[in-house]
Amino acid sequence: MAKSSGKRFMKLAGMTASIAGKAAKNSFKHLSSDEEKRLQARSELMQDVGIQIAETLGEMKGAVMKVGQIASQYKDVFPPEVASALEKLQKDAPPMPYAQIRAQIERELKAPVTELFSEFEETPFAAASIGQVHKAVLLSGQKVVVKVQYPDVDENCDSDLKQVRMALKIAGVLNMNKQLQEQLFNEIRQSLHDELDYTKEAHNLRVFGAFHAEDEGLIIPKVISSHSSKRILTLTEEMGETLTVAATWDNEIKQKIAERLFHFTAGQLFGLYRMHCDPHPGNFAFRKDGSVVAYDFGGIRSYSDSEVQLFRRFAKHALKGDVTALEQDLIALDIRRDDDKNIPGEFYEKWISIGLKPLSIEPYHDGAFDFGSSQVHHEAIAQMRVSLKYFGQFQPSATTMMLDRTISGQYWNLVNLGVKIDLSPLVDEYIEV
């Protein structure tokens, strides 16, 4: 263990040192350059740094790769060159040899695999950054899936995170003050620790399973406690098709799926004050009757009553187009810096008109919205370029970080599903204007 820990540390420390050298060389070389040359050089440095971070993290399993994946979802925190390099880490990780997986199961469940399961597929059907999933059959004949955490991942978590943070800081890629850095990395650390504790995930599965028990067409696997521990999680097998397959179905079925995904996220936020914050398409499966199966309840974020009321108020003001009240909400959410700089109302109005379009909110969009041909993300990028001069007045917020990740993830799920739907009646169910 100490050996693998030391190796990891050396690899990450080497990456940090190399980045520090590049950053110093870059700033020295361009001391006397004009602004444009300096910006160009910085962009090239960021590209280089992004690739180096992604490559180093990609070779390493566990928390450090997960940090890269999480980081790639917060594009506003990192320069675009770094964010796009980190996105490569979103792809499936290569699996770990079965012998190590079997040893981990037997160590955790204190019995040979042959005594625990009548069948166990040695090849995983999914491999991620901190563990992999195998299909199996219990002695009772019940079909299950077994999620196995890679050995030693949890022990390396904090030192991995420290090294990544140091590398990003030295490269000058963290566009925020120290206090905000602290908040964001605490949020990432917390979500990592939560995901590494499968007993917590088992508890989450029971809570969310009970919460959605009456929601027809929303399926959450059940925990098999006898075959679960801190690093092993055994669940009932609940299968379905991928998003790519679901995208080929009739729009009527796709509408049912979209409604369920909407209720899944909004219902939890406004009804449970806790939310499944990893809407990666691989965490859902879909059935021909429009049912949605949800997996992976490790990344859960809980919200206080005052936070949820603030989100609700923000949504109300956006729907009403009340930009003065909206700006106050953004200050309360720590997104808008509380300063004297005046931002014209049109700035907010433009963003509202882009953001509310997919929800079929009039006057921004009338009738069903076609997600398959949505231009909203392109409009947002174009608008960002136009409004760069105001961006110093805004900052990433630890309160909304997971919420942003969830909403944008679900937007992309609907785009990839290619559904045509009017979501405004669903908005009305949760937000009374």
Short mmCIF file of C-alpha atoms in Angstrom, two decimals:
data_model
loop_
_atom_site.label_atom_id
_atom_site.label_comp_id
_atom_site.label_asym_id
_atom_site.label_seq_id
_atom_site.Cartn_x
_atom_site.Cartn_y
_atom_site.Cartn_z
CA MET A 1 0.00 0.00 0.00
CA ALA A 2 2.71 2.46 1.00
CA LYS A 3 4.51 1.61 -2.23
CA SER A 4 1.52 2.32 -4.46
CA SER A 5 0.76 5.47 -2.45
CA GLY A 6 4.33 6.67 -2.86
CA LYS A 7 4.26 5.94 -6.58
CA ARG A 8 1.05 7.91 -7.01
CA PHE A 9 2.49 10.80 -5.04
CA MET A 10 5.67 10.85 -7.17
CA LYS A 11 3.65 10.76 -10.39
CA LEU A 12 1.41 13.64 -9.29
CA ALA A 13 4.28 15.63 -7.78
CA GLY A 14 6.20 15.17 -11.06
CA MET A 15 3.23 16.53 -12.98
CA THR A 16 3.02 19.55 -10.65
CA ALA A 17 6.75 20.29 -10.95
CA SER A 18 6.63 20.02 -14.72
CA ILE A 19 3.63 22.40 -14.90
CA ALA A 20 5.37 24.85 -12.55
CA GLY A 21 8.39 24.87 -14.88
CA LYS A 22 6.24 25.50 -17.94
CA ALA A 23 4.28 28.30 -16.21
CA ALA A 24 7.49 30.05 -15.05
CA LYS A 25 9.13 29.73 -18.46
CA ASN A 26 6.00 31.09 -20.15
CA SER A 27 5.71 34.18 -17.92
CA PHE A 28 9.45 34.92 -18.17
CA LYS A 29 9.52 34.52 -21.95
CA HIS A 30 6.62 36.93 -22.46
CA LEU A 31 7.50 39.58 -19.89
CA SER A 32 7.91 42.26 -22.54
CA SER A 33 5.32 40.95 -25.05
CA ASP A 34 2.22 42.88 -25.95
CA GLU A 35 -1.21 41.89 -24.55
CA GLU A 36 -2.25 39.84 -27.59
CA LYS A 37 0.96 37.80 -27.64
CA ARG A 38 0.66 37.18 -23.91
CA LEU A 39 -2.94 35.95 -24.27
CA GLN A 40 -1.96 33.69 -27.17
CA ALA A 41 0.96 32.27 -25.14
CA ARG A 42 -1.30 31.71 -22.14
CA SER A 43 -3.82 29.85 -24.30
CA GLU A 44 -1.05 27.60 -25.65
CA LEU A 45 0.24 27.01 -22.12
CA MET A 46 -3.27 26.11 -20.94
CA GLN A 47 -3.68 23.63 -23.79
CA ASP A 48 -0.38 22.02 -22.90
CA VAL A 49 -1.21 21.94 -19.19
CA GLY A 50 -4.70 20.56 -19.85
CA ILE A 51 -3.32 17.69 -21.93
CA GLN A 52 -0.65 16.90 -19.35
CA ILE A 53 -3.16 16.86 -16.47
CA ALA A 54 -5.62 14.73 -18.46
CA GLU A 55 -2.92 12.24 -19.49
CA THR A 56 -1.48 11.88 -15.99
CA LEU A 57 -4.90 11.51 -14.35
CA GLY A 58 -6.09 9.17 -17.10
CA GLU A 59 -3.32 6.68 -16.28
CA MET A 60 -4.33 6.60 -12.63
CA LYS A 61 -7.43 4.95 -11.28
CA GLY A 62 -9.39 6.21 -8.38
CA ALA A 63 -10.05 9.51 -6.75
CA VAL A 64 -7.62 11.46 -8.87
CA MET A 65 -9.34 10.44 -12.10
CA LYS A 66 -12.69 11.23 -10.51
CA VAL A 67 -11.39 14.71 -9.65
CA GLY A 68 -10.59 15.19 -13.32
CA GLN A 69 -14.08 14.04 -14.28
CA ILE A 70 -15.73 16.33 -11.75
CA ALA A 71 -13.49 19.21 -12.83
CA SER A 72 -14.47 18.74 -16.46
CA GLN A 73 -18.09 19.39 -15.50
CA TYR A 74 -17.33 22.80 -14.04
CA LYS A 75 -16.29 24.54 -17.21
CA ASP A 76 -16.71 28.00 -15.67
CA VAL A 77 -14.04 27.20 -13.09
CA PHE A 78 -11.34 26.27 -15.59
CA PRO A 79 -10.03 27.84 -18.78
CA PRO A 80 -11.70 26.21 -21.82
CA GLU A 81 -8.44 24.57 -22.95
CA VAL A 82 -8.08 22.75 -19.61
CA ALA A 83 -11.78 21.85 -19.37
CA SER A 84 -11.84 20.28 -22.85
CA ALA A 85 -8.70 18.19 -22.10
CA LEU A 86 -10.26 16.99 -18.84
CA GLU A 87 -13.45 16.00 -20.66
CA LYS A 88 -11.59 13.04 -22.16
CA LEU A 89 -11.59 11.53 -18.68
CA GLN A 90 -15.37 11.17 -18.91
CA LYS A 91 -14.95 8.07 -21.07
CA ASP A 92 -15.09 4.62 -19.48
CA ALA A 93 -12.01 3.58 -17.58
CA PRO A 94 -10.24 0.32 -18.49
CA PRO A 95 -11.29 -2.53 -16.13
CA MET A 96 -9.17 -4.01 -13.36
CA PRO A 97 -8.12 -7.69 -13.52
CA TYR A 98 -10.70 -10.08 -12.05
CA ALA A 99 -8.21 -11.58 -9.52
CA GLN A 100 -7.97 -8.19 -7.75
CA ILE A 101 -11.73 -7.73 -7.88
CA ARG A 102 -12.36 -11.20 -6.42
CA ALA A 103 -9.82 -10.55 -3.61
CA GLN A 104 -11.59 -7.26 -2.79
CA ILE A 105 -15.03 -8.96 -2.62
CA GLU A 106 -13.74 -11.78 -0.41
CA ARG A 107 -11.91 -9.35 1.89
CA GLU A 108 -15.02 -7.18 2.27
CA LEU A 109 -17.73 -9.87 2.51
CA LYS A 110 -15.53 -12.38 4.39
CA ALA A 111 -16.46 -15.41 2.28
CA PRO A 112 -15.36 -16.97 -1.03
CA VAL A 113 -17.14 -15.66 -4.15
CA THR A 114 -18.37 -19.22 -4.90
CA GLU A 115 -20.18 -19.31 -1.52
CA LEU A 116 -21.73 -15.87 -2.03
CA PHE A 117 -22.97 -16.23 -5.62
CA SER A 118 -24.09 -19.14 -7.78
CA GLU A 119 -22.83 -17.23 -10.84
CA PHE A 120 -20.45 -14.28 -11.17
CA GLU A 121 -19.44 -12.76 -14.50
CA GLU A 122 -15.70 -12.11 -14.43
CA THR A 123 -15.85 -9.44 -17.14
CA PRO A 124 -17.44 -6.22 -15.86
CA PHE A 125 -20.25 -4.67 -17.89
CA ALA A 126 -19.24 -1.20 -16.67
CA ALA A 127 -15.96 0.24 -15.39
CA ALA A 128 -15.62 3.73 -13.96
CA SER A 129 -13.02 5.77 -12.12
CA ILE A 130 -13.46 4.35 -8.62
CA GLY A 131 -14.95 0.92 -9.23
CA GLN A 132 -16.55 -1.50 -11.67
CA VAL A 133 -19.83 -3.39 -11.97
CA HIS A 134 -20.32 -7.12 -12.52
CA LYS A 135 -23.48 -9.14 -13.14
CA ALA A 136 -24.08 -12.06 -10.80
CA VAL A 137 -26.74 -14.45 -9.48
CA LEU A 138 -27.38 -15.03 -5.77
CA LEU A 139 -27.74 -18.56 -4.38
CA SER A 140 -31.52 -17.89 -4.25
CA GLY A 141 -31.52 -17.42 -8.05
CA GLN A 142 -32.03 -13.64 -7.79
CA LYS A 143 -30.21 -11.72 -10.56
CA VAL A 144 -28.04 -8.92 -9.17
CA VAL A 145 -25.33 -6.43 -10.11
CA VAL A 146 -22.27 -6.07 -7.89
CA LYS A 147 -20.42 -2.77 -7.68
CA VAL A 148 -16.84 -3.30 -6.49
CA GLN A 149 -14.62 -0.43 -5.40
CA TYR A 150 -10.98 -0.57 -6.50
CA PRO A 151 -8.56 -1.40 -3.65
CA ASP A 152 -6.95 1.57 -1.83
CA VAL A 153 -8.92 4.26 -3.72
CA ASP A 154 -10.28 5.81 -0.53
CA GLU A 155 -6.86 5.94 1.15
CA ASN A 156 -5.38 8.01 -1.66
CA CYS A 157 -8.34 10.36 -2.01
CA ASP A 158 -7.19 13.40 -0.01
CA SER A 159 -3.55 13.40 -1.12
CA ASP A 160 -4.66 12.97 -4.76
CA LEU A 161 -6.97 15.94 -4.45
CA LYS A 162 -4.27 18.07 -2.81
CA GLN A 163 -1.83 17.36 -5.63
CA VAL A 164 -4.36 18.13 -8.37
CA ARG A 165 -5.30 21.37 -6.67
CA MET A 166 -1.65 22.36 -6.34
CA ALA A 167 -1.00 21.62 -10.02
CA LEU A 168 -4.01 23.69 -11.09
CA LYS A 169 -3.04 26.53 -8.76
CA ILE A 170 0.58 26.68 -9.98
CA ALA A 171 -0.57 26.68 -13.59
CA GLY A 172 -2.80 29.64 -12.73
CA VAL A 173 -5.91 27.91 -14.04
CA LEU A 174 -8.13 28.55 -11.03
CA ASN A 175 -9.97 31.72 -11.89
CA MET A 176 -11.19 32.61 -8.37
CA ASN A 177 -10.16 33.87 -4.94
CA LYS A 178 -8.78 31.63 -2.18
CA GLN A 179 -12.02 31.45 -0.20
CA LEU A 180 -13.99 30.31 -3.24
CA GLN A 181 -11.26 27.78 -4.10
CA GLU A 182 -11.63 26.43 -0.59
CA GLN A 183 -15.41 26.11 -0.94
CA LEU A 184 -15.24 24.45 -4.35
CA PHE A 185 -12.58 21.94 -3.36
CA ASN A 186 -14.45 21.17 -0.14
CA GLU A 187 -17.50 20.46 -2.28
CA ILE A 188 -15.46 18.19 -4.57
CA ARG A 189 -13.81 16.48 -1.56
CA GLN A 190 -17.18 15.91 0.09
CA SER A 191 -18.74 14.47 -3.05
CA LEU A 192 -15.70 12.19 -3.47
CA HIS A 193 -15.89 10.90 0.10
CA ASP A 194 -19.63 10.31 -0.33
CA GLU A 195 -19.09 8.35 -3.52
CA LEU A 196 -16.38 6.24 -1.89
CA ASP A 197 -18.66 5.13 0.95
CA TYR A 198 -21.00 2.46 -0.41
CA THR A 199 -22.86 2.19 2.93
CA LYS A 200 -23.86 5.83 2.35
CA GLU A 201 -24.91 5.00 -1.19
CA ALA A 202 -26.98 2.05 0.09
CA HIS A 203 -28.72 4.43 2.50
CA ASN A 204 -29.33 6.91 -0.35
CA LEU A 205 -30.80 4.13 -2.50
CA ARG A 206 -33.28 3.28 0.26
CA VAL A 207 -34.24 6.94 0.83
CA PHE A 208 -34.70 7.71 -2.88
CA GLY A 209 -36.39 4.36 -3.49
CA ALA A 210 -38.98 5.22 -0.81
CA PHE A 211 -39.37 8.78 -2.14
CA HIS A 212 -40.07 7.58 -5.70
CA ALA A 213 -42.04 4.46 -4.68
CA GLU A 214 -45.34 5.94 -5.96
CA ASP A 215 -43.82 7.47 -9.11
CA GLU A 216 -44.91 5.18 -11.89
CA GLY A 217 -42.14 4.50 -14.39
CA LEU A 218 -39.25 5.61 -12.16
CA ILE A 219 -37.28 2.53 -11.10
CA ILE A 220 -34.54 2.48 -8.47
CA PRO A 221 -32.66 -0.79 -7.76
CA LYS A 222 -33.01 -2.33 -4.29
CA VAL A 223 -30.05 -2.98 -2.00
CA ILE A 224 -29.12 -6.58 -1.06
CA SER A 225 -27.76 -5.81 2.43
CA SER A 226 -26.33 -9.31 3.03
CA HIS A 227 -23.95 -8.82 0.10
CA SER A 228 -23.01 -5.17 0.65
CA SER A 229 -20.34 -3.35 2.67
CA LYS A 230 -18.39 -0.09 2.62
CA ARG A 231 -16.68 -1.08 -0.66
CA ILE A 232 -19.13 -3.58 -2.17
CA LEU A 233 -22.68 -2.78 -3.21
CA THR A 234 -25.03 -5.51 -4.44
CA LEU A 235 -28.31 -4.43 -6.03
CA THR A 236 -31.25 -6.05 -7.80
CA GLU A 237 -30.63 -6.17 -11.53
CA GLU A 238 -32.77 -3.55 -13.27
CA MET A 239 -31.90 -3.39 -16.94
CA GLY A 240 -32.93 -1.11 -19.77
CA GLU A 241 -31.62 0.34 -23.02
CA THR A 242 -29.05 3.10 -23.43
CA LEU A 243 -29.94 6.69 -24.31
CA THR A 244 -28.66 6.09 -27.86
CA VAL A 245 -31.20 3.27 -28.34
CA ALA A 246 -34.01 5.28 -26.68
CA ALA A 247 -33.31 8.12 -29.15
CA THR A 248 -34.59 5.86 -31.97
CA TRP A 249 -38.03 5.34 -30.37
CA ASP A 250 -41.29 7.20 -31.14
CA ASN A 251 -41.64 10.72 -29.79
CA GLU A 252 -44.56 9.62 -27.59
CA ILE A 253 -42.28 7.23 -25.64
CA LYS A 254 -39.52 9.85 -25.57
CA GLN A 255 -41.97 12.36 -24.05
CA LYS A 256 -42.71 9.93 -21.20
CA ILE A 257 -38.97 9.52 -20.63
CA ALA A 258 -38.42 13.31 -20.65
CA GLU A 259 -41.26 13.85 -18.15
CA ARG A 260 -39.79 11.23 -15.84
CA LEU A 261 -36.30 12.71 -16.01
CA PHE A 262 -37.82 16.13 -15.21
CA HIS A 263 -39.78 14.78 -12.21
CA PHE A 264 -36.75 12.79 -11.08
CA THR A 265 -34.66 15.97 -10.70
CA ALA A 266 -37.25 18.63 -9.80
CA GLY A 267 -39.19 16.27 -7.51
CA GLN A 268 -36.09 15.53 -5.47
CA LEU A 269 -34.96 19.14 -5.23
CA PHE A 270 -38.32 20.60 -4.19
CA GLY A 271 -39.78 17.57 -2.37
CA LEU A 272 -36.85 15.78 -0.76
CA TYR A 273 -34.27 18.61 -0.50
CA ARG A 274 -31.72 16.08 -1.69
CA MET A 275 -30.73 15.43 -5.26
CA HIS A 276 -29.06 12.82 -7.46
CA CYS A 277 -26.33 15.04 -8.95
CA ASP A 278 -24.76 12.84 -11.60
CA PRO A 279 -27.07 12.85 -14.63
CA HIS A 280 -24.45 11.20 -16.86
CA PRO A 281 -26.41 9.19 -19.50
CA GLY A 282 -24.71 6.00 -18.25
CA ASN A 283 -26.53 6.46 -14.92
CA PHE A 284 -29.91 5.88 -16.55
CA ALA A 285 -31.48 3.09 -18.57
CA PHE A 286 -34.71 3.28 -20.55
CA ARG A 287 -37.53 0.88 -21.37
CA LYS A 288 -39.92 0.71 -24.29
CA ASP A 289 -42.89 1.66 -22.02
CA GLY A 290 -41.19 4.99 -21.21
CA SER A 291 -39.85 3.83 -17.82
CA VAL A 292 -36.55 5.21 -16.53
CA VAL A 293 -34.15 3.21 -14.36
CA ALA A 294 -31.75 5.33 -12.27
CA TYR A 295 -28.37 4.12 -11.04
CA ASP A 296 -25.45 5.45 -9.03
CA PHE A 297 -26.66 7.23 -5.91
CA GLY A 298 -23.17 8.05 -4.62
CA GLY A 299 -23.19 11.71 -5.71
CA ILE A 300 -26.06 13.11 -3.64
CA ARG A 301 -26.27 16.74 -2.54
CA SER A 302 -28.54 17.81 0.33
CA TYR A 303 -29.95 21.35 0.52
CA SER A 304 -31.29 23.38 3.41
CA ASP A 305 -34.82 24.74 3.40
CA SER A 306 -33.52 28.30 2.86
CA GLU A 307 -31.42 27.20 -0.14
CA VAL A 308 -34.38 25.46 -1.78
CA GLN A 309 -36.61 28.50 -1.17
CA LEU A 310 -33.95 30.69 -2.75
CA PHE A 311 -33.80 28.43 -5.84
CA ARG A 312 -37.59 28.59 -6.05
CA ARG A 313 -37.56 32.39 -5.73
CA PHE A 314 -34.86 32.66 -8.41
CA ALA A 315 -36.94 30.49 -10.77
CA LYS A 316 -40.08 32.58 -10.09
CA HIS A 317 -38.26 35.84 -10.84
CA ALA A 318 -36.78 34.38 -14.02
CA LEU A 319 -40.24 33.22 -15.18
CA LYS A 320 -41.67 36.67 -14.43
CA GLY A 321 -38.71 38.41 -16.09
CA ASP A 322 -38.12 40.46 -12.93
CA VAL A 323 -34.42 41.26 -13.45
CA THR A 324 -34.03 43.53 -10.40
CA ALA A 325 -35.19 40.77 -8.05
CA LEU A 326 -33.21 38.21 -10.04
CA GLU A 327 -29.97 40.13 -9.51
CA GLN A 328 -30.60 40.14 -5.74
CA ASP A 329 -31.16 36.36 -5.85
CA LEU A 330 -27.85 35.93 -7.70
CA ILE A 331 -26.07 37.95 -4.98
CA ALA A 332 -27.72 35.79 -2.28
CA LEU A 333 -26.56 32.68 -4.18
CA ASP A 334 -22.95 33.98 -4.29
CA ILE A 335 -23.00 34.00 -8.11
CA ARG A 336 -23.14 37.77 -8.60
CA ARG A 337 -20.40 39.62 -6.72
CA ASP A 338 -21.89 42.17 -4.34
CA ASP A 339 -20.31 45.32 -5.82
CA ASP A 340 -21.33 48.69 -7.22
CA LYS A 341 -20.77 47.85 -10.86
CA ASN A 342 -23.94 48.37 -12.84
CA ILE A 343 -25.08 45.55 -15.11
CA PRO A 344 -27.85 46.58 -17.53
CA GLY A 345 -31.19 44.79 -17.35
CA GLU A 346 -30.85 43.67 -20.99
CA PHE A 347 -27.91 41.47 -19.96
CA TYR A 348 -30.18 39.42 -17.66
CA GLU A 349 -33.13 39.56 -20.07
CA LYS A 350 -31.03 38.01 -22.82
CA TRP A 351 -29.87 35.16 -20.56
CA ILE A 352 -33.45 34.55 -19.37
CA SER A 353 -34.69 34.33 -22.95
CA ILE A 354 -32.00 31.72 -23.78
CA GLY A 355 -32.46 29.71 -20.57
CA LEU A 356 -36.26 29.51 -20.62
CA LYS A 357 -36.61 28.50 -24.26
CA PRO A 358 -36.21 24.72 -23.68
CA LEU A 359 -38.95 24.89 -21.04
CA SER A 360 -41.40 26.24 -23.67
CA ILE A 361 -42.02 29.36 -21.60
CA GLU A 362 -43.84 32.11 -23.48
CA PRO A 363 -42.93 34.58 -24.95
CA TYR A 364 -39.52 32.92 -25.40
CA HIS A 365 -40.91 29.79 -27.02
CA ASP A 366 -44.42 28.79 -27.97
CA GLY A 367 -45.53 25.12 -27.92
CA ALA A 368 -43.34 21.99 -27.95
CA PHE A 369 -39.58 22.54 -28.00
CA ASP A 370 -37.52 20.32 -30.29
CA PHE A 371 -34.48 19.29 -28.22
CA GLY A 372 -33.05 17.32 -31.16
CA SER A 373 -32.38 20.52 -33.08
CA SER A 374 -31.79 22.78 -30.06
CA GLN A 375 -29.46 25.72 -30.62
CA VAL A 376 -29.65 26.88 -27.01
CA HIS A 377 -26.09 25.82 -26.11
CA HIS A 378 -24.75 27.61 -29.22
CA GLU A 379 -26.76 30.72 -28.31
CA ALA A 380 -25.32 30.59 -24.77
CA ILE A 381 -21.75 30.41 -26.11
CA ALA A 382 -22.40 33.29 -28.53
CA GLN A 383 -23.95 35.33 -25.71
CA MET A 384 -20.95 34.62 -23.48
CA ARG A 385 -18.63 36.15 -26.06
CA VAL A 386 -20.78 39.27 -26.27
CA SER A 387 -21.05 39.67 -22.50
CA LEU A 388 -17.42 39.01 -21.53
CA LYS A 389 -17.06 42.51 -20.11
CA TYR A 390 -19.52 41.69 -17.33
CA PHE A 391 -18.08 38.29 -16.44
CA GLY A 392 -15.74 39.71 -13.78
CA GLN A 393 -18.91 40.44 -11.77
CA PHE A 394 -19.77 36.74 -11.55
CA GLN A 395 -18.12 33.74 -9.94
CA PRO A 396 -18.72 29.98 -9.56
CA SER A 397 -20.84 29.27 -6.47
CA ALA A 398 -20.42 26.26 -4.18
CA THR A 399 -24.19 26.40 -3.46
CA THR A 400 -25.23 25.98 -7.08
CA MET A 401 -22.29 23.97 -8.43
CA MET A 402 -23.98 20.54 -8.22
CA LEU A 403 -27.33 21.99 -9.29
CA ASP A 404 -25.77 23.53 -12.44
CA ARG A 405 -24.10 20.21 -13.23
CA THR A 406 -27.44 18.39 -12.85
CA ILE A 407 -29.55 20.81 -14.91
CA SER A 408 -27.04 21.05 -17.76
CA GLY A 409 -26.62 17.24 -17.69
CA GLN A 410 -30.38 16.70 -17.99
CA TYR A 411 -30.57 19.27 -20.80
CA TRP A 412 -27.97 17.26 -22.73
CA ASN A 413 -29.85 14.02 -22.00
CA LEU A 414 -32.95 15.53 -23.64
CA VAL A 415 -30.90 16.86 -26.58
CA ASN A 416 -29.39 13.41 -27.15
CA LEU A 417 -32.79 11.80 -26.70
CA GLY A 418 -34.03 14.10 -29.47
CA VAL A 419 -37.42 14.62 -27.83
CA LYS A 420 -40.01 17.20 -28.87
CA ILE A 421 -41.99 18.28 -25.81
CA ASP A 422 -43.69 21.20 -24.05
CA LEU A 423 -42.28 21.16 -20.51
CA SER A 424 -44.15 24.26 -19.29
CA PRO A 425 -46.97 22.27 -17.56
CA LEU A 426 -44.29 20.43 -15.55
CA VAL A 427 -42.66 23.74 -14.58
CA ASP A 428 -46.09 24.91 -13.33
CA GLU A 429 -46.30 21.89 -11.03
CA TYR A 430 -43.19 23.00 -9.13
CA ILE A 431 -43.10 26.80 -9.53
CA GLU A 432 -46.18 28.93 -8.99
CA VAL A 433 -45.69 32.35 -10.57
#
